[in-house]
Coordinates of C-alpha atoms in Angstrom, one line a residue:
Chain A
M345 CA -24.0 -40.1 -5.8
K346 CA -25.5 -38.8 -2.4
R347 CA -23.3 -38.7 0.7
R348 CA -25.6 -41.2 3.4
Q349 CA -25.7 -43.9 -0.6
F350 CA -22.1 -43.2 -0.7
I351 CA -21.8 -44.1 3.2
Q352 CA -23.6 -47.3 3.1
S353 CA -21.7 -48.5 0.3
A354 CA -18.1 -47.8 2.1
S355 CA -17.6 -50.9 3.5
A356 CA -15.0 -52.0 2.0
T357 CA -11.6 -49.9 0.8
S358 CA -12.5 -50.9 -2.1
A359 CA -15.3 -49.3 -2.9
L360 CA -14.9 -45.2 -3.0
G361 CA -12.6 -46.8 -6.2
A362 CA -15.5 -48.1 -7.4
M363 CA -16.8 -45.3 -7.9
G364 CA -14.5 -44.2 -10.6
L365 CA -12.7 -42.2 -9.0
M366 CA -9.5 -44.1 -8.8
S367 CA -5.6 -42.2 -9.6
G368 CA -6.1 -42.4 -13.0
C369 CA -8.3 -39.5 -12.2
A370 CA -6.3 -37.6 -9.1
T371 CA -5.5 -34.4 -11.3
T372 CA -9.2 -33.6 -11.8
G373 CA -10.3 -34.0 -7.4
G374 CA -13.2 -35.1 -8.4
T375 CA -15.9 -33.5 -8.3
H376 CA -18.8 -36.5 -6.3
G377 CA -18.3 -37.9 -3.5
P378 CA -17.7 -37.3 0.2
K379 CA -15.3 -33.3 0.6
V380 CA -13.7 -32.3 3.3
V381 CA -12.0 -28.6 3.9
V382 CA -7.9 -28.6 5.0
V383 CA -7.4 -25.1 5.9
G384 CA -3.7 -24.6 5.6
G385 CA -1.8 -26.1 4.2
G386 CA 1.1 -26.3 7.0
Y387 CA 2.8 -29.8 7.0
G388 CA 0.1 -30.4 9.3
G389 CA -3.0 -29.1 6.9
A390 CA -0.8 -30.5 3.9
T391 CA -0.2 -33.6 5.0
A392 CA -4.3 -34.5 5.5
A393 CA -4.9 -33.0 2.7
K394 CA -1.9 -35.6 0.5
Y395 CA -3.3 -38.2 2.9
V396 CA -6.9 -37.9 2.5
R397 CA -6.9 -38.4 -0.9
M398 CA -4.1 -40.8 -0.7
W399 CA -6.2 -43.4 1.7
S400 CA -9.7 -42.5 -0.5
D401 CA -8.4 -44.1 -2.8
Y402 CA -8.5 -40.8 -4.3
G403 CA -12.6 -40.9 -3.9
I404 CA -13.6 -37.8 -1.1
Q405 CA -13.5 -34.3 -2.4
V406 CA -10.3 -32.5 -0.8
T407 CA -10.3 -28.6 -1.0
L408 CA -7.2 -26.9 0.4
I409 CA -7.7 -23.3 1.8
E410 CA -4.2 -21.6 2.0
P411 CA -3.0 -17.8 1.2
N412 CA 0.9 -18.2 0.6
A413 CA 1.8 -19.4 -2.9
S414 CA 4.3 -21.9 -1.6
F415 CA 5.1 -23.6 1.4
I416 CA 8.3 -22.3 3.7
S417 CA 9.7 -24.4 6.8
C418 CA 10.2 -23.0 9.4
P419 CA 12.3 -26.1 10.4
I420 CA 15.8 -25.3 8.4
S421 CA 14.6 -21.1 8.5
N422 CA 17.1 -20.3 11.3
L423 CA 20.1 -21.9 8.5
V424 CA 18.4 -18.7 6.2
I425 CA 18.7 -16.4 9.0
G426 CA 22.8 -17.4 10.0
G427 CA 23.3 -17.2 6.2
S428 CA 24.7 -21.2 5.2
K429 CA 20.9 -21.6 3.9
T430 CA 18.2 -19.4 1.6
M431 CA 14.8 -19.2 0.7
A432 CA 14.5 -21.6 -2.5
D433 CA 16.0 -24.5 -0.5
I434 CA 13.5 -24.2 2.1
T435 CA 10.3 -23.5 -0.5
T436 CA 8.1 -25.3 -1.1
S437 CA 5.8 -26.1 -4.4
Y438 CA 2.0 -27.0 -3.3
D439 CA 2.5 -28.7 -7.2
N440 CA 2.2 -32.4 -6.5
L441 CA -0.9 -31.9 -4.4
V442 CA -2.5 -30.3 -7.0
K443 CA -1.0 -32.0 -9.7
R444 CA -0.3 -35.9 -7.7
H445 CA -3.0 -35.8 -5.5
G446 CA -6.3 -33.9 -7.2
V447 CA -6.3 -31.5 -3.7
N448 CA -8.4 -28.3 -4.6
W449 CA -6.4 -25.4 -3.6
V450 CA -8.2 -21.8 -3.3
K451 CA -5.4 -19.1 -2.5
D452 CA -7.6 -17.8 -0.2
Y453 CA -8.1 -17.7 3.6
V454 CA -10.9 -18.6 6.3
T455 CA -12.7 -15.4 7.6
Q456 CA -15.9 -17.7 9.0
I457 CA -17.0 -21.1 10.2
D458 CA -20.6 -22.2 10.2
P459 CA -20.6 -26.0 11.6
D460 CA -24.9 -26.1 11.5
K461 CA -24.7 -25.0 8.0
R462 CA -21.2 -27.4 6.8
V463 CA -19.2 -24.7 5.1
V464 CA -16.8 -22.7 5.9
K465 CA -16.6 -18.4 4.1
L466 CA -13.2 -16.7 2.5
A467 CA -12.1 -13.6 2.7
G468 CA -12.4 -13.4 -1.4
G469 CA -16.4 -13.8 -0.8
S470 CA -17.2 -17.4 -2.0
E471 CA -18.4 -20.2 0.5
V472 CA -17.1 -24.4 0.5
P473 CA -18.9 -26.9 1.8
Y474 CA -17.7 -29.7 4.2
D475 CA -18.9 -33.0 5.3
R476 CA -15.9 -32.8 7.5
L477 CA -13.2 -29.9 9.0
I478 CA -9.4 -29.9 9.5
L479 CA -7.8 -27.5 10.5
S480 CA -4.4 -26.8 10.5
P481 CA -4.0 -23.2 11.2
G482 CA -1.2 -22.8 13.5
V483 CA 0.2 -20.4 16.1
D484 CA -1.0 -16.5 16.1
F485 CA 1.3 -14.2 18.2
M486 CA -0.9 -12.4 21.3
M487 CA 0.4 -9.0 20.7
E488 CA -1.7 -7.5 23.9
S489 CA 1.0 -8.6 26.0
L490 CA 3.1 -6.4 24.8
P491 CA 1.0 -3.3 23.9
G492 CA 4.0 -1.4 22.9
M493 CA 4.3 -4.1 19.7
N494 CA 0.7 -2.0 18.9
K495 CA 2.0 1.1 18.0
A496 CA 2.3 1.6 14.6
G497 CA 5.4 0.3 12.8
A498 CA 6.2 -2.2 16.3
Q499 CA 5.7 -4.8 14.3
D500 CA 7.5 -3.9 10.8
K501 CA 11.0 -3.6 13.4
V502 CA 10.9 -5.9 16.0
L503 CA 10.5 -8.8 14.4
H504 CA 9.5 -12.7 15.9
A505 CA 10.6 -14.2 12.2
W506 CA 8.6 -17.4 14.1
K507 CA 6.6 -17.5 10.2
A508 CA 9.4 -19.3 8.2
G509 CA 8.2 -15.9 5.5
A510 CA 8.9 -12.6 4.5
Q511 CA 10.5 -11.8 8.1
T512 CA 12.7 -14.6 8.1
V513 CA 15.0 -12.6 5.3
A514 CA 14.1 -9.4 7.3
L515 CA 16.1 -10.4 10.5
R516 CA 18.5 -11.9 7.9
K517 CA 19.1 -8.4 7.0
Q518 CA 19.0 -6.6 10.7
L519 CA 22.1 -9.1 11.0
E520 CA 23.4 -8.1 7.8
A521 CA 22.9 -4.2 8.8
M522 CA 23.5 -4.9 12.2
P523 CA 27.7 -3.4 13.3
D524 CA 30.5 -4.8 14.4
G525 CA 30.5 -5.0 18.4
G526 CA 26.5 -4.8 19.0
V527 CA 23.9 -6.6 21.0
Y528 CA 21.6 -9.2 18.8
A529 CA 18.6 -10.1 21.8
L530 CA 16.1 -13.2 21.9
S531 CA 13.1 -12.7 23.4
I532 CA 11.2 -16.5 24.1
P533 CA 8.1 -16.7 26.0
L534 CA 7.2 -19.6 28.4
A535 CA 6.5 -22.8 26.7
P536 CA 4.1 -23.9 25.6
Y537 CA 5.4 -22.7 21.7
R538 CA 5.7 -23.5 19.1
C539 CA 8.8 -25.6 18.0
P540 CA 10.7 -25.5 21.9
P541 CA 14.6 -26.2 20.7
G542 CA 14.1 -23.5 17.9
P543 CA 15.3 -20.2 20.1
Y544 CA 18.0 -21.9 21.0
E545 CA 19.5 -23.5 17.3
R546 CA 18.7 -19.4 16.2
A547 CA 20.5 -18.4 18.4
C548 CA 23.1 -21.0 18.1
Q549 CA 22.9 -20.1 14.6
V550 CA 23.2 -15.9 15.1
A551 CA 26.2 -16.9 16.6
E552 CA 28.0 -18.7 14.7
Y553 CA 27.6 -15.6 12.0
F554 CA 28.7 -13.4 14.1
S555 CA 32.3 -15.4 15.1
K556 CA 32.7 -15.3 11.0
A557 CA 31.8 -11.8 10.8
K558 CA 31.8 -10.4 13.3
P559 CA 33.2 -11.2 16.3
K560 CA 33.0 -8.4 19.0
S561 CA 29.0 -9.1 18.6
K562 CA 26.7 -10.7 21.6
V563 CA 24.1 -12.9 21.2
L564 CA 21.9 -12.2 24.3
I565 CA 19.2 -14.6 24.8
L566 CA 15.9 -12.9 27.6
D567 CA 14.2 -16.8 28.6
A568 CA 10.5 -16.3 30.5
N569 CA 11.5 -19.7 31.2
D570 CA 13.1 -20.5 33.6
D571 CA 16.3 -22.0 32.1
V572 CA 16.9 -24.4 28.5
T573 CA 13.3 -25.7 27.8
S574 CA 15.1 -28.8 25.3
K575 CA 18.5 -30.4 25.0
G576 CA 19.5 -27.4 27.8
P577 CA 22.8 -29.5 27.9
L578 CA 24.1 -29.9 24.0
F579 CA 23.0 -26.0 24.0
K580 CA 25.0 -24.8 26.9
K581 CA 28.5 -26.8 25.7
A582 CA 27.7 -24.7 22.2
W583 CA 27.2 -21.0 24.0
A584 CA 31.0 -22.1 26.7
E585 CA 32.9 -23.6 24.4
R586 CA 32.4 -22.4 20.7
Y587 CA 30.4 -19.0 21.1
K588 CA 32.5 -18.2 24.3
G589 CA 32.1 -13.9 24.1
I590 CA 29.6 -14.4 22.4
V591 CA 26.8 -15.8 23.9
E592 CA 25.1 -15.1 27.1
Y593 CA 22.2 -16.9 28.5
R594 CA 19.9 -15.5 31.1
G595 CA 16.3 -17.7 32.4
K596 CA 13.8 -15.9 33.8
H597 CA 13.5 -13.3 31.8
N598 CA 9.4 -12.4 31.2
A599 CA 9.0 -9.9 28.5
V600 CA 5.9 -7.8 29.4
D601 CA 6.6 -5.4 26.6
V602 CA 8.4 -3.7 23.7
D603 CA 9.4 -0.4 23.0
A604 CA 10.6 -0.5 19.4
A605 CA 11.6 3.2 18.8
T606 CA 14.2 3.1 21.2
N607 CA 14.6 -0.7 21.1
T608 CA 14.3 -1.6 24.6
L609 CA 12.5 -4.6 25.9
K610 CA 10.8 -4.4 29.4
F611 CA 10.0 -7.5 31.5
E612 CA 8.2 -8.2 34.5
F613 CA 11.0 -8.7 37.1
N614 CA 13.7 -7.9 35.7
D615 CA 16.5 -4.6 34.5
D616 CA 15.6 -3.4 31.1
V617 CA 17.4 -4.2 27.8
K618 CA 18.5 -2.6 25.2
A619 CA 19.9 -4.3 22.2
N620 CA 20.6 -2.3 18.1
V621 CA 18.7 -5.9 17.3
L622 CA 15.9 -6.7 18.6
N623 CA 13.8 -10.0 17.9
V624 CA 11.0 -10.8 19.8
I625 CA 9.1 -14.2 19.7
P626 CA 5.6 -13.2 21.3
P627 CA 3.4 -15.6 23.0
M628 CA 1.6 -17.7 21.0
R629 CA -2.2 -19.4 20.9
A630 CA -4.0 -21.7 18.6
G631 CA -4.5 -19.4 14.6
E632 CA -7.5 -16.9 14.7
I633 CA -9.6 -19.3 13.2
A634 CA -9.3 -21.5 15.6
V635 CA -9.7 -18.7 18.3
K636 CA -12.7 -16.9 17.1
S637 CA -14.8 -20.2 16.3
G638 CA -14.7 -21.2 20.0
L639 CA -12.6 -23.8 19.8
A640 CA -10.0 -22.0 21.8
T641 CA -10.8 -24.2 24.9
A642 CA -8.0 -25.3 26.8
N643 CA -7.5 -21.1 28.9
K644 CA -8.4 -20.0 25.7
R645 CA -5.2 -20.7 23.4
W646 CA -5.0 -24.4 22.6
C647 CA -7.9 -26.1 21.6
E648 CA -8.5 -29.3 22.8
V649 CA -8.8 -32.4 20.6
D650 CA -10.0 -36.6 21.1
F651 CA -6.4 -38.2 20.2
L652 CA -8.2 -40.9 17.8
T653 CA -9.3 -38.9 15.5
F654 CA -8.1 -35.5 16.0
E655 CA -11.6 -34.2 16.3
S656 CA -12.2 -30.9 18.1
K657 CA -13.8 -31.3 22.0
A658 CA -16.0 -28.5 21.3
A659 CA -17.7 -28.7 18.0
K660 CA -18.6 -32.1 15.6
N661 CA -16.9 -32.5 12.4
I662 CA -14.3 -29.9 12.6
H663 CA -10.7 -31.6 12.9
V664 CA -8.0 -29.9 14.8
L665 CA -4.7 -30.9 14.3
G666 CA -0.6 -29.6 14.4
D667 CA 0.9 -26.0 16.8
S668 CA -2.8 -25.3 17.5
I669 CA -4.6 -28.6 20.3
Q670 CA -3.7 -28.1 23.5
I671 CA -0.7 -30.9 23.6
A672 CA -0.9 -34.4 25.2
P673 CA 2.0 -34.9 27.8
A674 CA 5.4 -34.4 26.8
M675 CA 3.8 -34.1 23.5
P676 CA 6.6 -30.8 21.2
K677 CA 4.4 -28.4 19.5
S678 CA 7.0 -29.3 15.9
G679 CA 6.3 -29.5 12.4
H680 CA 7.6 -33.6 12.5
M681 CA 4.3 -33.9 15.4
A682 CA 1.8 -32.2 13.3
N683 CA 2.9 -34.1 10.6
Q684 CA 1.5 -37.1 12.2
H685 CA -0.9 -35.8 13.3
G686 CA -2.1 -34.9 9.3
K687 CA -1.7 -39.1 8.9
T688 CA -3.8 -39.9 12.3
C689 CA -6.4 -37.2 11.4
A690 CA -6.0 -38.4 7.5
A691 CA -6.5 -41.8 8.1
A692 CA -10.2 -41.5 11.7
V693 CA -11.7 -39.0 9.0
V694 CA -11.9 -41.2 5.9
A695 CA -13.0 -43.8 8.2
L696 CA -15.0 -41.9 9.3
L697 CA -16.9 -40.7 6.2
S698 CA -16.9 -44.7 5.3
G699 CA -19.1 -45.6 8.6
K700 CA -16.6 -47.3 9.3
T701 CA -14.2 -46.8 13.1
P702 CA -11.1 -45.6 13.3
N703 CA -8.1 -47.1 14.0
N704 CA -7.5 -47.3 18.3
M705 CA -4.0 -47.3 18.7
P706 CA -1.9 -44.6 17.4
I707 CA 1.1 -44.6 17.3
Y708 CA 3.6 -42.4 16.5
N709 CA 7.9 -40.6 16.8
N710 CA 9.2 -37.5 17.0
T711 CA 12.4 -36.8 16.0
C712 CA 14.0 -33.3 15.7
Y713 CA 17.2 -32.0 15.1
S714 CA 18.9 -28.5 15.6
F715 CA 21.7 -27.3 14.1
V716 CA 24.4 -26.1 16.6
S717 CA 26.2 -24.1 13.7
S718 CA 25.7 -24.5 9.9
E719 CA 27.0 -28.5 9.9
D720 CA 27.2 -30.1 13.5
V721 CA 23.7 -31.1 15.0
V722 CA 22.2 -32.4 18.0
H723 CA 18.7 -34.3 18.2
V724 CA 15.6 -34.9 20.9
A725 CA 13.7 -38.0 19.8
S726 CA 10.1 -39.8 21.5
V727 CA 7.8 -42.2 20.6
H728 CA 4.1 -41.1 21.6
A729 CA 1.4 -44.1 21.9
Y730 CA -2.3 -43.9 22.4
D731 CA -3.1 -44.7 26.2
A732 CA -7.1 -45.7 26.1
D733 CA -7.3 -45.2 29.5
K734 CA -6.5 -41.4 29.9
K735 CA -7.6 -41.4 25.9
T736 CA -4.3 -39.7 25.6
M737 CA -0.7 -39.5 23.6
L738 CA 1.9 -40.7 26.3
A739 CA 5.5 -40.7 26.0
V740 CA 6.5 -45.0 25.9
P741 CA 8.6 -44.9 28.8
G742 CA 12.3 -46.2 27.8
S743 CA 11.9 -44.4 24.4
G744 CA 13.7 -42.0 22.6
G745 CA 16.8 -39.8 23.6
V746 CA 19.2 -37.3 22.8
S747 CA 22.1 -37.1 20.7
S748 CA 25.0 -37.8 22.8
A749 CA 26.8 -34.4 21.4
A750 CA 26.9 -32.3 18.6
N751 CA 28.0 -34.2 15.7
E752 CA 28.5 -33.6 11.3
L753 CA 26.7 -37.1 10.8
E754 CA 23.6 -35.7 12.5
G755 CA 24.3 -33.4 10.4
R756 CA 23.1 -35.1 7.0
Y757 CA 20.9 -36.7 8.8
A758 CA 18.9 -33.5 9.5
M759 CA 18.8 -32.4 6.5
A760 CA 17.6 -35.7 4.5
W761 CA 15.0 -35.8 7.5
A762 CA 14.5 -32.4 5.9
R763 CA 13.9 -33.5 2.6
N764 CA 12.3 -36.7 3.5
I765 CA 9.5 -35.2 5.2
W766 CA 8.9 -32.1 2.5
A767 CA 8.0 -35.0 0.3
D768 CA 5.7 -36.5 2.5
T769 CA 3.8 -33.6 3.2
L770 CA 4.2 -32.0 0.0
A771 CA 4.9 -34.6 -2.9
Chain B
M1195 CA 1.9 -64.6 12.5
K1196 CA 3.8 -68.0 13.7
N1197 CA 6.2 -67.7 11.3
W1198 CA 8.1 -65.1 13.1
L1199 CA 7.7 -66.0 17.0
Y1200 CA 10.4 -68.6 16.1
F1201 CA 12.5 -65.9 14.2
G1202 CA 15.4 -65.1 17.0
S1203 CA 15.1 -65.0 21.5
A1204 CA 14.0 -61.6 21.5
L1205 CA 11.0 -62.3 19.4
F1206 CA 10.1 -65.9 21.4
C1207 CA 10.4 -63.3 25.3
L1208 CA 7.2 -61.8 23.3
A1209 CA 5.6 -64.9 22.7
T1210 CA 4.7 -65.3 26.4
S1211 CA 3.0 -60.7 25.7
A1212 CA -0.7 -60.7 26.3
Q1213 CA -0.4 -59.1 23.0
A1214 CA 0.8 -61.4 20.7
Q1215 CA -1.7 -63.8 21.3
N1216 CA -4.0 -61.7 20.1
N1217 CA -4.9 -62.0 16.1
A1218 CA -3.0 -60.3 13.4
P1219 CA -3.5 -55.7 14.1
D1220 CA -6.1 -54.6 12.2
P1221 CA -4.9 -53.8 9.0
M1222 CA -6.0 -49.4 8.3
Q1223 CA -3.6 -49.8 12.2
V1224 CA -0.9 -50.8 11.2
R1225 CA -0.6 -48.5 7.7
S1226 CA -1.3 -45.8 10.1
W1227 CA 1.7 -46.8 12.4
A1228 CA 3.9 -47.2 9.2
A1229 CA 2.7 -44.1 8.1
G1230 CA 4.5 -43.2 11.4
C1231 CA 7.9 -43.5 9.4
S1232 CA 7.0 -42.1 6.5
N1233 CA 8.6 -38.2 7.8
C1234 CA 11.8 -39.8 7.8
H1235 CA 11.4 -43.3 5.2
G1236 CA 9.5 -41.4 2.2
T1237 CA 5.7 -42.2 2.4
N1238 CA 5.2 -45.4 2.2
G1239 CA 8.9 -46.5 2.8
R1240 CA 10.1 -44.4 -1.1
A1241 CA 12.5 -42.6 0.9
E1242 CA 14.2 -39.2 -0.6
A1243 CA 18.0 -38.9 -0.6
G1244 CA 20.2 -39.7 2.7
N1245 CA 18.6 -42.6 4.6
E1246 CA 16.9 -45.8 4.2
A1247 CA 14.2 -46.5 2.0
L1248 CA 12.6 -49.2 3.3
A1249 CA 9.2 -49.8 0.9
G1250 CA 10.3 -53.8 -0.5
A1251 CA 12.3 -54.2 1.6
N1252 CA 13.1 -57.8 3.0
K1253 CA 10.5 -58.1 6.0
D1254 CA 13.6 -60.0 8.3
D1255 CA 16.0 -57.9 7.9
I1256 CA 13.9 -55.2 9.0
V1257 CA 12.5 -56.3 11.3
K1258 CA 16.7 -57.9 12.8
K1259 CA 17.8 -54.7 12.0
M1260 CA 15.5 -53.0 14.0
M1261 CA 15.2 -55.9 16.5
D1262 CA 19.0 -54.6 17.6
F1263 CA 18.4 -51.1 17.4
K1264 CA 16.5 -51.8 20.6
A1265 CA 18.5 -54.3 21.9
G1266 CA 21.7 -51.5 21.2
R1267 CA 23.5 -54.3 19.2
K1268 CA 23.3 -52.6 16.6
P1269 CA 25.6 -48.4 16.8
A1270 CA 22.7 -46.1 16.2
T1271 CA 22.3 -42.2 15.9
I1272 CA 18.8 -41.6 16.4
M1273 CA 16.9 -45.4 15.9
H1274 CA 18.6 -47.1 18.7
Q1275 CA 16.0 -44.1 21.0
L1276 CA 13.0 -44.9 18.6
A1277 CA 13.2 -48.5 18.5
K1278 CA 12.5 -48.7 21.8
G1279 CA 8.9 -47.4 22.0
Y1280 CA 7.8 -50.1 19.8
S1281 CA 6.7 -53.1 21.2
D1282 CA 7.9 -56.7 19.0
E1283 CA 4.5 -57.3 17.4
Q1284 CA 4.6 -53.2 16.0
I1285 CA 7.9 -53.6 14.5
V1286 CA 6.9 -56.8 12.9
A1287 CA 3.4 -55.2 11.1
I1288 CA 5.4 -52.6 10.4
A1289 CA 7.8 -54.3 9.0
G1290 CA 6.0 -56.3 6.5
Y1291 CA 3.9 -53.0 5.8
F1292 CA 6.9 -52.2 4.0
A1293 CA 7.6 -55.2 2.5
A1294 CA 4.7 -55.0 0.9
Q1295 CA 5.1 -52.2 -1.3
K1296 CA 6.2 -51.3 -4.4
K1297 CA 10.0 -49.8 -4.6

C-alpha cells in the first residue's frame, strides 16, 4: 500500500489496524505503512518511538537511530557519582522497544539529513527514508567557549559528566582518588542548560560522600548565574545545615577558560580557581545534527518548534523535541519534560500521517526530584498548558511548587518516579 | 456528561464555566492528557511499584481524590500542586480514560 492510499484510508483509528499490522505483528516492525525515523533514544526519542507505534495500532513503521548499547539515565546519575547507586541501577535495555513494540533499532548515528529527499544518512553509509522525522538529539557542549578544553587530553581530565555514561564512572573515580583535604570544584554555565537543579544536587551528593569518607575536603560551586537557578532555598538549607564547612557557593562566576594541565578555572571577572578535581559543565546547545541541519534558529543554539506538533519552524516534516528545543517560558530542560514532548509529538505525528488535525489543547506536567543526600529529596513541580493566543506552553497560574523541606518519603517517591518513567519511556 | 455535574459542590461550580458547556473533549486529546500522568503512574495507568496504579480504578474515586488534592483537603507531597494545574473538566475526562483501561 502506498503512502497516499494509506492517508486516504486512515479515516478511522482502526484503519491502521485494518492493514494487518496490529499488535500481533508488533515484533516484526512491519514493512508497510508510513515511515517515521526517530533520531536519539533518550527520554524524548525513545518515548516518541514507543508511542508512535502504540498509538498507530502498530501501523506506522518506526526506526530508532541510537548508537549507544543501552539507555543510561541522567536523572539518578548524580547518585552514582555520590556512591549510593551503580551504573546498573540507571541502565535500561532497548529490548522492549524492539520486542514488545516492534521498533526497528539501528545502532548507528545520523551524519546528514536530506529534507528534500526525506532521508537520513548514517555514519555506517546507509540511508533511511522517512515520511516524518523526529529528532531528539539532546545537547552538545560549546567547547569553543572554553578554549583550553580543546587542547590534547583536556577533555579526558576535566570532565562534565553531564551525559550519563563513561564520564559518570570516571568522575566517581576521580573523587575516590582525591586525597582528604582536597577541593572539588563544580562549574555551572549560564541558564538555559540541561537539568537546572542537577548541578546543585551533584554538589549535595559529593558533599555527602566527603562528609563520610573525606571530611576535610571541600565542594566549591562556581556558578555563572547570579544565584542558584532552581530550588534555591532548599539547596542552600542543605548546604548550611547538612554540609556545613564542606560546601561553598559562589554565584556570578562565569568560566571562560580552563587550564587542564594545572586544573585551573579562569573566569570573566573573578580570580582563578585551582582544584584537585575540576568538574566543568560547559555551556550547551542543541545536539550537533540539529545545529548542522540549520534547525537551531534561536541564537544558533536551540530549535524553535510548534508546540502543538513539535514540528520545526525551520523545516517541514522534521520534528524536534527534548533538550534541543527553544523552551517555552518556565519549561525546564528535563528528562520528564522530554518524555512529555515525546508523547505530544507522537500523537501529532500519528494524527498528521492519518490526515487528521493534531490535538490543540496540550497540557502536561513536570516533576523533578533532587536528592540532597542518598535518601532525602526535594522536588519542584509545574503544569504547562498551551496558550492559543501566544502559541506557546505556559505554566498554569496557581499550580506547581516545591517541597516544604527535604524528606525521606519523597526519596522513595523519587525512585518510584524513576522506575515509572523508565518503563513509560522504554517498556 | 451530566452525571458528573452533580458529583459535588466543587464540580457544580464548574457547570457555570465556559468549558463545561462545550461538548465532551476529543477522546484523542483526553488520551494525550492522560499520557501526561503516565511518567509517574505508568503507561495507560499501569504503574510500576511505588506509585498508585490508575488503570481500571473507579472513575468517581479518581475524581474525588483529585478534587481533594486540588482543594487542599487531602495531604500530599506533590499531587496538591499538580492537581491545581488541571481544570475540573480535564480531571473528569482523564479519570474516565484511566477507569476504562485494563488493570
